Amino acid sequence: MDEKKELILVPCHSIWKSSIQPSDGRVNFGQSPEYWHLAAFQYEGNDHLAFIKHGLAALKLLLKKRHRATVIFSGSQTKKEAGVLSEAQSYYFLCERLIRNAMRNDNLEIPNFDDELHTLLQEIKEMMVGQNIDVDDLFCGDSITTEEFSLDSLDNLLYSIYRFEEVTGKFPQRITIIGFAFKMERFISYHAKAIDYPKACINYIGIDPKPTNYSQTQLSKYYNDLAEMERKNALSLFLSDWYATKDALFTKKRSRNPFKRTAPYAQNILFKSGTRIEDDERYFEMNIKCKMPWSAPRE
């Protein structure tokens, strides 16, 4: 069997309400916003449909390199009203439900799903049939798993690397992140740098939200606003707080941890909770650079 070398990472952004049963008798496939625990800003762009695309795109990529990669859905128990169900678990179970339905039915049409989603489902089904893979084969074992302690995007990357090592026995040699396109710079230029993961070994597949019935002018404004909010609420903060240990980012992380979860990866210096890092660059040079298990060899 081929060795697992690639982490396919899906950063999660919400929790699917799997227990809701539509009154019209249809199946809950996450197709409506009321089937998710959404924040106010996640409605305009139909973010819930983008979440599903992220998950399905990861499965499609996995089927192209199944024995060489592992998909990890990453996200903690961030919503008190959702109980102990994690973001990662909800993505996992929703994708499993979608694929199981696709394999059982010829008609893959789901209300509110756009052409991209229907195409992804059709392509996944064709690949599974062609490779003689059933749903249990795909979702069991070390091909798809969850990481359930992440509270922000830095955690998504770092914790998933350690989770990959837990599952496969080795750290990933390559990482493909499938998430919002407007967050690519955050992951590649900020987080990967902060943990010394080689930039050349990371690929990013961006799938953005998509508002319904917007004119081109409205779409341009929407995406420009997204970029500005990313700069204001994330990039500018991580620029001066690489490890999210200072007030703004640390407070945001605490607000996402109603069940007081603590990551189990205590062997690494980056997981010393409560440690405020005042000088990120000095900390990086002294503790991280060329010292991580995945750091590139010294030249």
PDB file of C-alpha atoms in Angstrom:
ATOM      1  CA  MET A   1       0.000   0.000   0.000  1.00  0.00           C
ATOM      2  CA  ASP A   2       1.227   3.497  -0.802  1.00  0.00           C
ATOM      3  CA  GLU A   3       2.393   5.687   2.064  1.00  0.00           C
ATOM      4  CA  LYS A   4       0.176   8.559   3.198  1.00  0.00           C
ATOM      5  CA  LYS A   5       2.156  11.720   2.518  1.00  0.00           C
ATOM      6  CA  GLU A   6      -0.401  14.463   1.844  1.00  0.00           C
ATOM      7  CA  LEU A   7      -2.798  16.206   4.206  1.00  0.00           C
ATOM      8  CA  ILE A   8      -5.971  17.492   2.554  1.00  0.00           C
ATOM      9  CA  LEU A   9      -7.221  20.055   5.058  1.00  0.00           C
ATOM     10  CA  VAL A  10     -10.753  21.439   5.225  1.00  0.00           C
ATOM     11  CA  PRO A  11     -11.007  24.310   7.753  1.00  0.00           C
ATOM     12  CA  CYS A  12     -14.574  24.267   9.073  1.00  0.00           C
ATOM     13  CA  HIS A  13     -16.667  27.377   9.664  1.00  0.00           C
ATOM     14  CA  SER A  14     -19.971  26.264  11.139  1.00  0.00           C
ATOM     15  CA  ILE A  15     -21.975  23.344  12.514  1.00  0.00           C
ATOM     16  CA  TRP A  16     -24.638  21.523  10.525  1.00  0.00           C
ATOM     17  CA  LYS A  17     -27.934  20.909  12.357  1.00  0.00           C
ATOM     18  CA  SER A  18     -28.226  17.249  11.431  1.00  0.00           C
ATOM     19  CA  SER A  19     -31.288  16.598  13.596  1.00  0.00           C
ATOM     20  CA  ILE A  20     -33.573  19.030  11.743  1.00  0.00           C
ATOM     21  CA  GLN A  21     -36.148  17.262   9.585  1.00  0.00           C
ATOM     22  CA  PRO A  22     -37.700  19.447   6.846  1.00  0.00           C
ATOM     23  CA  SER A  23     -41.481  19.744   7.118  1.00  0.00           C
ATOM     24  CA  ASP A  24     -41.913  19.079   3.388  1.00  0.00           C
ATOM     25  CA  GLY A  25     -40.597  15.535   3.748  1.00  0.00           C
ATOM     26  CA  ARG A  26     -37.304  16.206   2.013  1.00  0.00           C
ATOM     27  CA  VAL A  27     -33.971  15.135   3.457  1.00  0.00           C
ATOM     28  CA  ASN A  28     -31.727  17.593   5.282  1.00  0.00           C
ATOM     29  CA  PHE A  29     -28.579  17.805   3.166  1.00  0.00           C
ATOM     30  CA  GLY A  30     -27.519  21.172   4.572  1.00  0.00           C
ATOM     31  CA  GLN A  31     -29.071  22.878   1.556  1.00  0.00           C
ATOM     32  CA  SER A  32     -30.823  25.656   3.520  1.00  0.00           C
ATOM     33  CA  PRO A  33     -29.264  28.198   5.882  1.00  0.00           C
ATOM     34  CA  GLU A  34     -31.667  27.216   8.679  1.00  0.00           C
ATOM     35  CA  TYR A  35     -29.957  23.826   8.742  1.00  0.00           C
ATOM     36  CA  TRP A  36     -26.762  25.462  10.030  1.00  0.00           C
ATOM     37  CA  HIS A  37     -25.598  27.449  13.047  1.00  0.00           C
ATOM     38  CA  LEU A  38     -24.685  30.543  11.040  1.00  0.00           C
ATOM     39  CA  ALA A  39     -23.384  33.932  12.090  1.00  0.00           C
ATOM     40  CA  ALA A  40     -25.138  36.982  10.636  1.00  0.00           C
ATOM     41  CA  PHE A  41     -22.377  37.634   8.099  1.00  0.00           C
ATOM     42  CA  GLN A  42     -22.615  34.088   6.689  1.00  0.00           C
ATOM     43  CA  TYR A  43     -26.039  34.498   5.083  1.00  0.00           C
ATOM     44  CA  GLU A  44     -25.455  36.968   2.249  1.00  0.00           C
ATOM     45  CA  GLY A  45     -23.018  34.795   0.326  1.00  0.00           C
ATOM     46  CA  ASN A  46     -24.764  31.477   0.957  1.00  0.00           C
ATOM     47  CA  ASP A  47     -21.750  30.437   2.987  1.00  0.00           C
ATOM     48  CA  HIS A  48     -23.398  27.155   3.921  1.00  0.00           C
ATOM     49  CA  LEU A  49     -23.243  26.019   0.299  1.00  0.00           C
ATOM     50  CA  ALA A  50     -19.560  26.945   0.135  1.00  0.00           C
ATOM     51  CA  PHE A  51     -18.935  24.802   3.232  1.00  0.00           C
ATOM     52  CA  ILE A  52     -20.407  21.813   1.401  1.00  0.00           C
ATOM     53  CA  LYS A  53     -18.308  22.558  -1.682  1.00  0.00           C
ATOM     54  CA  HIS A  54     -15.163  22.596   0.456  1.00  0.00           C
ATOM     55  CA  GLY A  55     -15.980  19.169   1.841  1.00  0.00           C
ATOM     56  CA  LEU A  56     -16.947  17.610  -1.482  1.00  0.00           C
ATOM     57  CA  ALA A  57     -13.944  19.117  -3.282  1.00  0.00           C
ATOM     58  CA  ALA A  58     -11.729  17.500  -0.650  1.00  0.00           C
ATOM     59  CA  LEU A  59     -13.347  14.108  -1.248  1.00  0.00           C
ATOM     60  CA  LYS A  60     -12.943  14.473  -5.005  1.00  0.00           C
ATOM     61  CA  LEU A  61      -9.251  15.244  -4.562  1.00  0.00           C
ATOM     62  CA  LEU A  62      -8.885  12.312  -2.171  1.00  0.00           C
ATOM     63  CA  LEU A  63     -10.300   9.931  -4.767  1.00  0.00           C
ATOM     64  CA  LYS A  64      -7.535  11.012  -7.146  1.00  0.00           C
ATOM     65  CA  LYS A  65      -4.847  10.114  -4.607  1.00  0.00           C
ATOM     66  CA  ARG A  66      -6.646   7.922  -2.099  1.00  0.00           C
ATOM     67  CA  HIS A  67      -3.719   5.790  -0.923  1.00  0.00           C
ATOM     68  CA  ARG A  68      -1.384   8.771  -0.655  1.00  0.00           C
ATOM     69  CA  ALA A  69      -3.555  11.326   1.170  1.00  0.00           C
ATOM     70  CA  THR A  70      -5.820  11.818   4.174  1.00  0.00           C
ATOM     71  CA  VAL A  71      -8.676  14.326   4.429  1.00  0.00           C
ATOM     72  CA  ILE A  72      -8.987  16.087   7.772  1.00  0.00           C
ATOM     73  CA  PHE A  73     -12.028  18.186   8.634  1.00  0.00           C
ATOM     74  CA  SER A  74     -10.833  20.673  11.254  1.00  0.00           C
ATOM     75  CA  GLY A  75     -12.969  22.551  13.786  1.00  0.00           C
ATOM     76  CA  SER A  76     -13.913  22.335  17.458  1.00  0.00           C
ATOM     77  CA  GLN A  77     -17.127  22.448  19.504  1.00  0.00           C
ATOM     78  CA  THR A  78     -17.558  26.172  18.899  1.00  0.00           C
ATOM     79  CA  LYS A  79     -21.298  26.660  19.479  1.00  0.00           C
ATOM     80  CA  LYS A  80     -22.860  26.148  22.898  1.00  0.00           C
ATOM     81  CA  GLU A  81     -26.294  25.840  21.302  1.00  0.00           C
ATOM     82  CA  ALA A  82     -25.011  22.951  19.151  1.00  0.00           C
ATOM     83  CA  GLY A  83     -23.942  20.954  22.167  1.00  0.00           C
ATOM     84  CA  VAL A  84     -20.818  18.826  21.967  1.00  0.00           C
ATOM     85  CA  LEU A  85     -21.045  18.304  18.206  1.00  0.00           C
ATOM     86  CA  SER A  86     -17.937  19.759  16.602  1.00  0.00           C
ATOM     87  CA  GLU A  87     -17.666  21.629  13.329  1.00  0.00           C
ATOM     88  CA  ALA A  88     -15.440  18.844  12.020  1.00  0.00           C
ATOM     89  CA  GLN A  89     -17.885  16.090  12.938  1.00  0.00           C
ATOM     90  CA  SER A  90     -20.788  17.897  11.299  1.00  0.00           C
ATOM     91  CA  TYR A  91     -18.902  18.318   8.004  1.00  0.00           C
ATOM     92  CA  TYR A  92     -17.870  14.658   8.138  1.00  0.00           C
ATOM     93  CA  PHE A  93     -21.396  13.380   8.748  1.00  0.00           C
ATOM     94  CA  LEU A  94     -22.957  15.697   6.162  1.00  0.00           C
ATOM     95  CA  CYS A  95     -20.509  14.632   3.462  1.00  0.00           C
ATOM     96  CA  GLU A  96     -21.134  11.005   4.340  1.00  0.00           C
ATOM     97  CA  ARG A  97     -24.906  11.533   4.040  1.00  0.00           C
ATOM     98  CA  LEU A  98     -24.511  13.285   0.695  1.00  0.00           C
ATOM     99  CA  ILE A  99     -22.261  10.609  -0.775  1.00  0.00           C
ATOM    100  CA  ARG A 100     -24.404   7.772   0.531  1.00  0.00           C
ATOM    101  CA  ASN A 101     -27.459   9.383  -1.089  1.00  0.00           C
ATOM    102  CA  ALA A 102     -25.599   9.903  -4.357  1.00  0.00           C
ATOM    103  CA  MET A 103     -24.516   6.267  -4.517  1.00  0.00           C
ATOM    104  CA  ARG A 104     -28.079   5.049  -3.944  1.00  0.00           C
ATOM    105  CA  ASN A 105     -29.899   7.321  -6.387  1.00  0.00           C
ATOM    106  CA  ASP A 106     -29.698   8.158 -10.068  1.00  0.00           C
ATOM    107  CA  ASN A 107     -31.287  11.574  -9.516  1.00  0.00           C
ATOM    108  CA  LEU A 108     -28.738  13.720  -7.675  1.00  0.00           C
ATOM    109  CA  GLU A 109     -30.758  16.939  -7.807  1.00  0.00           C
ATOM    110  CA  ILE A 110     -31.027  18.598  -4.384  1.00  0.00           C
ATOM    111  CA  PRO A 111     -33.082  21.795  -3.902  1.00  0.00           C
ATOM    112  CA  ASN A 112     -30.967  24.966  -3.497  1.00  0.00           C
ATOM    113  CA  PHE A 113     -27.800  23.207  -4.674  1.00  0.00           C
ATOM    114  CA  ASP A 114     -26.155  25.014  -7.594  1.00  0.00           C
ATOM    115  CA  ASP A 115     -24.519  23.454 -10.650  1.00  0.00           C
ATOM    116  CA  GLU A 116     -21.118  23.286  -8.946  1.00  0.00           C
ATOM    117  CA  LEU A 117     -22.484  21.140  -6.129  1.00  0.00           C
ATOM    118  CA  HIS A 118     -24.397  18.829  -8.442  1.00  0.00           C
ATOM    119  CA  THR A 119     -21.302  18.430 -10.621  1.00  0.00           C
ATOM    120  CA  LEU A 120     -19.135  17.597  -7.610  1.00  0.00           C
ATOM    121  CA  LEU A 121     -21.578  14.928  -6.475  1.00  0.00           C
ATOM    122  CA  GLN A 122     -21.771  13.425  -9.966  1.00  0.00           C
ATOM    123  CA  GLU A 123     -17.983  13.385 -10.357  1.00  0.00           C
ATOM    124  CA  ILE A 124     -17.469  11.774  -6.950  1.00  0.00           C
ATOM    125  CA  LYS A 125     -20.050   9.114  -7.730  1.00  0.00           C
ATOM    126  CA  GLU A 126     -18.445   8.311 -11.080  1.00  0.00           C
ATOM    127  CA  MET A 127     -14.995   8.065  -9.486  1.00  0.00           C
ATOM    128  CA  MET A 128     -16.238   5.774  -6.725  1.00  0.00           C
ATOM    129  CA  VAL A 129     -18.032   3.508  -9.183  1.00  0.00           C
ATOM    130  CA  GLY A 130     -14.977   3.461 -11.450  1.00  0.00           C
ATOM    131  CA  GLN A 131     -12.682   2.542  -8.549  1.00  0.00           C
ATOM    132  CA  ASN A 132     -15.193   0.081  -7.053  1.00  0.00           C
ATOM    133  CA  ILE A 133     -15.283   1.958  -3.742  1.00  0.00           C
ATOM    134  CA  ASP A 134     -18.341   1.994  -1.498  1.00  0.00           C
ATOM    135  CA  VAL A 135     -19.195   4.627   1.093  1.00  0.00           C
ATOM    136  CA  ASP A 136     -17.935   2.593   4.033  1.00  0.00           C
ATOM    137  CA  ASP A 137     -14.603   1.993   2.289  1.00  0.00           C
ATOM    138  CA  LEU A 138     -14.215   5.721   1.709  1.00  0.00           C
ATOM    139  CA  PHE A 139     -15.164   6.980   5.155  1.00  0.00           C
ATOM    140  CA  CYS A 140     -13.610   4.275   7.324  1.00  0.00           C
ATOM    141  CA  GLY A 141      -9.926   3.821   8.051  1.00  0.00           C
ATOM    142  CA  ASP A 142      -7.324   6.550   7.693  1.00  0.00           C
ATOM    143  CA  SER A 143      -8.571   8.229   4.511  1.00  0.00           C
ATOM    144  CA  ILE A 144     -10.989  10.689   6.166  1.00  0.00           C
ATOM    145  CA  THR A 145     -10.914  11.863   9.770  1.00  0.00           C
ATOM    146  CA  THR A 146     -11.509  14.870  12.014  1.00  0.00           C
ATOM    147  CA  GLU A 147      -9.491  17.277  14.129  1.00  0.00           C
ATOM    148  CA  GLU A 148     -11.708  18.683  16.882  1.00  0.00           C
ATOM    149  CA  PHE A 149      -9.746  21.235  18.899  1.00  0.00           C
ATOM    150  CA  SER A 150      -9.167  24.116  16.452  1.00  0.00           C
ATOM    151  CA  LEU A 151     -10.549  27.510  17.414  1.00  0.00           C
ATOM    152  CA  ASP A 152      -9.064  29.610  14.611  1.00  0.00           C
ATOM    153  CA  SER A 153      -7.292  29.279  11.275  1.00  0.00           C
ATOM    154  CA  LEU A 154      -3.827  28.943  12.817  1.00  0.00           C
ATOM    155  CA  ASP A 155      -5.134  26.028  14.859  1.00  0.00           C
ATOM    156  CA  ASN A 156      -6.698  24.523  11.732  1.00  0.00           C
ATOM    157  CA  LEU A 157      -3.301  24.268  10.096  1.00  0.00           C
ATOM    158  CA  LEU A 158      -1.160  23.381  13.095  1.00  0.00           C
ATOM    159  CA  TYR A 159      -3.481  20.955  14.841  1.00  0.00           C
ATOM    160  CA  SER A 160      -4.305  19.162  11.596  1.00  0.00           C
ATOM    161  CA  ILE A 161      -0.617  18.550  10.974  1.00  0.00           C
ATOM    162  CA  TYR A 162      -0.375  16.875  14.365  1.00  0.00           C
ATOM    163  CA  ARG A 163      -3.621  15.007  13.824  1.00  0.00           C
ATOM    164  CA  PHE A 164      -2.230  13.694  10.527  1.00  0.00           C
ATOM    165  CA  GLU A 165       0.783  12.381  12.418  1.00  0.00           C
ATOM    166  CA  GLU A 166      -1.512  10.699  14.956  1.00  0.00           C
ATOM    167  CA  VAL A 167      -3.399   8.896  12.190  1.00  0.00           C
ATOM    168  CA  THR A 168      -0.577   8.017   9.787  1.00  0.00           C
ATOM    169  CA  GLY A 169       2.493   7.917  12.022  1.00  0.00           C
ATOM    170  CA  LYS A 170       4.312  10.631  10.076  1.00  0.00           C
ATOM    171  CA  PHE A 171       3.999  14.357   9.473  1.00  0.00           C
ATOM    172  CA  PRO A 172       2.656  15.391   6.050  1.00  0.00           C
ATOM    173  CA  GLN A 173       5.150  16.105   3.317  1.00  0.00           C
ATOM    174  CA  ARG A 174       2.552  18.121   1.437  1.00  0.00           C
ATOM    175  CA  ILE A 175      -0.608  19.981   2.427  1.00  0.00           C
ATOM    176  CA  THR A 176      -3.557  20.978   0.265  1.00  0.00           C
ATOM    177  CA  ILE A 177      -5.972  23.371   1.962  1.00  0.00           C
ATOM    178  CA  ILE A 178      -9.494  23.672   0.558  1.00  0.00           C
ATOM    179  CA  GLY A 179     -11.269  26.742   1.865  1.00  0.00           C
ATOM    180  CA  PHE A 180     -12.333  30.291   1.133  1.00  0.00           C
ATOM    181  CA  ALA A 181     -10.166  31.886  -1.553  1.00  0.00           C
ATOM    182  CA  PHE A 182     -10.047  35.181   0.329  1.00  0.00           C
ATOM    183  CA  LYS A 183      -8.280  33.409   3.221  1.00  0.00           C
ATOM    184  CA  MET A 184      -5.427  32.010   1.131  1.00  0.00           C
ATOM    185  CA  GLU A 185      -2.948  34.738   2.053  1.00  0.00           C
ATOM    186  CA  ARG A 186      -3.680  34.204   5.740  1.00  0.00           C
ATOM    187  CA  PHE A 187      -2.815  30.512   5.569  1.00  0.00           C
ATOM    188  CA  ILE A 188       0.124  30.651   3.175  1.00  0.00           C
ATOM    189  CA  SER A 189       1.859  33.914   4.055  1.00  0.00           C
ATOM    190  CA  TYR A 190       1.040  34.137   7.769  1.00  0.00           C
ATOM    191  CA  HIS A 191       0.286  30.764   9.377  1.00  0.00           C
ATOM    192  CA  ALA A 192       2.634  28.548   7.372  1.00  0.00           C
ATOM    193  CA  LYS A 193       5.408  31.053   7.973  1.00  0.00           C
ATOM    194  CA  ALA A 194       4.677  31.228  11.714  1.00  0.00           C
ATOM    195  CA  ILE A 195       5.042  27.455  12.132  1.00  0.00           C
ATOM    196  CA  ASP A 196       7.883  27.151   9.591  1.00  0.00           C
ATOM    197  CA  TYR A 197       6.015  24.864   7.216  1.00  0.00           C
ATOM    198  CA  PRO A 198       7.701  25.094   3.784  1.00  0.00           C
ATOM    199  CA  LYS A 199       5.638  27.337   1.529  1.00  0.00           C
ATOM    200  CA  ALA A 200       6.590  25.267  -1.510  1.00  0.00           C
ATOM    201  CA  CYS A 201       4.878  22.244   0.040  1.00  0.00           C
ATOM    202  CA  ILE A 202       1.451  23.875   0.462  1.00  0.00           C
ATOM    203  CA  ASN A 203      -1.253  24.132  -2.178  1.00  0.00           C
ATOM    204  CA  TYR A 204      -4.449  26.136  -1.680  1.00  0.00           C
ATOM    205  CA  ILE A 205      -7.735  25.543  -3.499  1.00  0.00           C
ATOM    206  CA  GLY A 206     -10.029  28.522  -3.028  1.00  0.00           C
ATOM    207  CA  ILE A 207     -13.824  28.307  -3.208  1.00  0.00           C
ATOM    208  CA  ASP A 208     -15.547  31.526  -2.179  1.00  0.00           C
ATOM    209  CA  PRO A 209     -19.142  32.253  -1.104  1.00  0.00           C
ATOM    210  CA  LYS A 210     -21.530  33.167  -3.893  1.00  0.00           C
ATOM    211  CA  PRO A 211     -24.495  35.514  -3.328  1.00  0.00           C
ATOM    212  CA  THR A 212     -27.652  34.753  -5.295  1.00  0.00           C
ATOM    213  CA  ASN A 213     -28.976  36.997  -8.085  1.00  0.00           C
ATOM    214  CA  TYR A 214     -26.311  39.708  -7.730  1.00  0.00           C
ATOM    215  CA  SER A 215     -25.332  41.916 -10.640  1.00  0.00           C
ATOM    216  CA  GLN A 216     -21.655  42.065 -11.607  1.00  0.00           C
ATOM    217  CA  THR A 217     -21.392  45.414  -9.827  1.00  0.00           C
ATOM    218  CA  GLN A 218     -22.907  43.971  -6.664  1.00  0.00           C
ATOM    219  CA  LEU A 219     -20.618  40.941  -6.839  1.00  0.00           C
ATOM    220  CA  SER A 220     -17.550  43.130  -7.236  1.00  0.00           C
ATOM    221  CA  LYS A 221     -18.531  45.154  -4.185  1.00  0.00           C
ATOM    222  CA  TYR A 222     -19.276  41.984  -2.205  1.00  0.00           C
ATOM    223  CA  TYR A 223     -15.859  40.453  -2.916  1.00  0.00           C
ATOM    224  CA  ASN A 224     -14.062  43.753  -2.350  1.00  0.00           C
ATOM    225  CA  ASP A 225     -15.803  44.026   1.013  1.00  0.00           C
ATOM    226  CA  LEU A 226     -14.768  40.455   1.849  1.00  0.00           C
ATOM    227  CA  ALA A 227     -11.145  41.273   1.086  1.00  0.00           C
ATOM    228  CA  GLU A 228     -11.288  44.401   3.221  1.00  0.00           C
ATOM    229  CA  MET A 229     -12.853  42.566   6.164  1.00  0.00           C
ATOM    230  CA  GLU A 230     -10.196  39.869   5.875  1.00  0.00           C
ATOM    231  CA  ARG A 231      -7.493  42.526   5.969  1.00  0.00           C
ATOM    232  CA  LYS A 232      -9.073  44.337   8.911  1.00  0.00           C
ATOM    233  CA  ASN A 233     -10.226  41.406  11.056  1.00  0.00           C
ATOM    234  CA  ALA A 234      -7.524  38.842  10.335  1.00  0.00           C
ATOM    235  CA  LEU A 235      -4.413  39.853   8.403  1.00  0.00           C
ATOM    236  CA  SER A 236      -3.738  43.057  10.319  1.00  0.00           C
ATOM    237  CA  LEU A 237      -4.157  41.183  13.623  1.00  0.00           C
ATOM    238  CA  PHE A 238      -2.030  38.161  12.738  1.00  0.00           C
ATOM    239  CA  LEU A 239       0.644  40.490  11.376  1.00  0.00           C
ATOM    240  CA  SER A 240       1.324  41.667  14.934  1.00  0.00           C
ATOM    241  CA  ASP A 241       0.215  38.498  16.719  1.00  0.00           C
ATOM    242  CA  TRP A 242       1.540  35.498  14.823  1.00  0.00           C
ATOM    243  CA  TYR A 243       0.386  32.947  17.407  1.00  0.00           C
ATOM    244  CA  ALA A 244      -2.912  34.517  18.555  1.00  0.00           C
ATOM    245  CA  THR A 245      -1.762  34.991  22.153  1.00  0.00           C
ATOM    246  CA  LYS A 246      -2.624  38.676  22.543  1.00  0.00           C
ATOM    247  CA  ASP A 247      -5.891  40.343  23.467  1.00  0.00           C
ATOM    248  CA  ALA A 248      -7.957  40.582  20.266  1.00  0.00           C
ATOM    249  CA  LEU A 249      -7.246  37.174  18.747  1.00  0.00           C
ATOM    250  CA  PHE A 250      -6.919  35.356  22.069  1.00  0.00           C
ATOM    251  CA  THR A 251     -10.265  36.733  23.260  1.00  0.00           C
ATOM    252  CA  LYS A 252     -11.913  35.658  20.006  1.00  0.00           C
ATOM    253  CA  LYS A 253     -10.548  32.134  20.449  1.00  0.00           C
ATOM    254  CA  ARG A 254     -11.830  31.926  24.018  1.00  0.00           C
ATOM    255  CA  SER A 255     -15.306  32.945  22.867  1.00  0.00           C
ATOM    256  CA  ARG A 256     -15.307  29.949  20.528  1.00  0.00           C
ATOM    257  CA  ASN A 257     -14.552  27.459  23.288  1.00  0.00           C
ATOM    258  CA  PRO A 258     -17.734  27.116  25.392  1.00  0.00           C
ATOM    259  CA  PHE A 259     -16.829  23.571  26.463  1.00  0.00           C
ATOM    260  CA  LYS A 260     -13.280  24.452  27.593  1.00  0.00           C
ATOM    261  CA  ARG A 261     -11.578  22.083  25.190  1.00  0.00           C
ATOM    262  CA  THR A 262      -7.788  21.793  25.385  1.00  0.00           C
ATOM    263  CA  ALA A 263      -5.677  20.450  22.534  1.00  0.00           C
ATOM    264  CA  PRO A 264      -3.746  17.285  23.460  1.00  0.00           C
ATOM    265  CA  TYR A 265      -0.573  18.132  21.583  1.00  0.00           C
ATOM    266  CA  ALA A 266       1.331  19.338  24.642  1.00  0.00           C
ATOM    267  CA  GLN A 267       4.694  18.049  23.420  1.00  0.00           C
ATOM    268  CA  ASN A 268       5.134  21.118  21.237  1.00  0.00           C
ATOM    269  CA  ILE A 269       6.140  24.548  22.507  1.00  0.00           C
ATOM    270  CA  LEU A 270       3.353  26.190  20.499  1.00  0.00           C
ATOM    271  CA  PHE A 271       0.717  24.509  22.650  1.00  0.00           C
ATOM    272  CA  LYS A 272       1.620  26.057  25.989  1.00  0.00           C
ATOM    273  CA  SER A 273      -1.786  27.601  26.576  1.00  0.00           C
ATOM    274  CA  GLY A 274      -1.880  30.928  28.328  1.00  0.00           C
ATOM    275  CA  THR A 275       1.626  31.921  27.285  1.00  0.00           C
ATOM    276  CA  ARG A 276       1.587  35.422  25.831  1.00  0.00           C
ATOM    277  CA  ILE A 277       4.259  35.968  23.196  1.00  0.00           C
ATOM    278  CA  GLU A 278       5.348  39.599  23.099  1.00  0.00           C
ATOM    279  CA  ASP A 279       7.975  39.409  20.347  1.00  0.00           C
ATOM    280  CA  ASP A 280       6.769  37.010  17.671  1.00  0.00           C
ATOM    281  CA  GLU A 281       9.788  37.291  15.404  1.00  0.00           C
ATOM    282  CA  ARG A 282      12.245  36.667  18.228  1.00  0.00           C
ATOM    283  CA  TYR A 283      10.129  33.752  19.448  1.00  0.00           C
ATOM    284  CA  PHE A 284      10.108  32.305  15.935  1.00  0.00           C
ATOM    285  CA  GLU A 285      13.868  32.616  15.525  1.00  0.00           C
ATOM    286  CA  MET A 286      14.594  31.067  18.928  1.00  0.00           C
ATOM    287  CA  ASN A 287      11.978  28.319  19.086  1.00  0.00           C
ATOM    288  CA  ILE A 288      10.458  27.545  15.701  1.00  0.00           C
ATOM    289  CA  LYS A 289      12.758  28.237  12.767  1.00  0.00           C
ATOM    290  CA  CYS A 290      14.430  25.034  11.556  1.00  0.00           C
ATOM    291  CA  LYS A 291      13.272  23.256  14.734  1.00  0.00           C
ATOM    292  CA  MET A 292       9.867  21.883  13.742  1.00  0.00           C
ATOM    293  CA  PRO A 293       9.557  18.273  12.533  1.00  0.00           C
ATOM    294  CA  TRP A 294       8.515  19.605   9.114  1.00  0.00           C
ATOM    295  CA  SER A 295      11.010  22.472   8.852  1.00  0.00           C
ATOM    296  CA  ALA A 296      13.033  22.564   5.655  1.00  0.00           C
ATOM    297  CA  PRO A 297      16.682  21.477   6.052  1.00  0.00           C
ATOM    298  CA  ARG A 298      19.150  24.244   6.767  1.00  0.00           C
ATOM    299  CA  GLU A 299      20.902  25.467   3.660  1.00  0.00           C
TER     300      GLU A 299
END
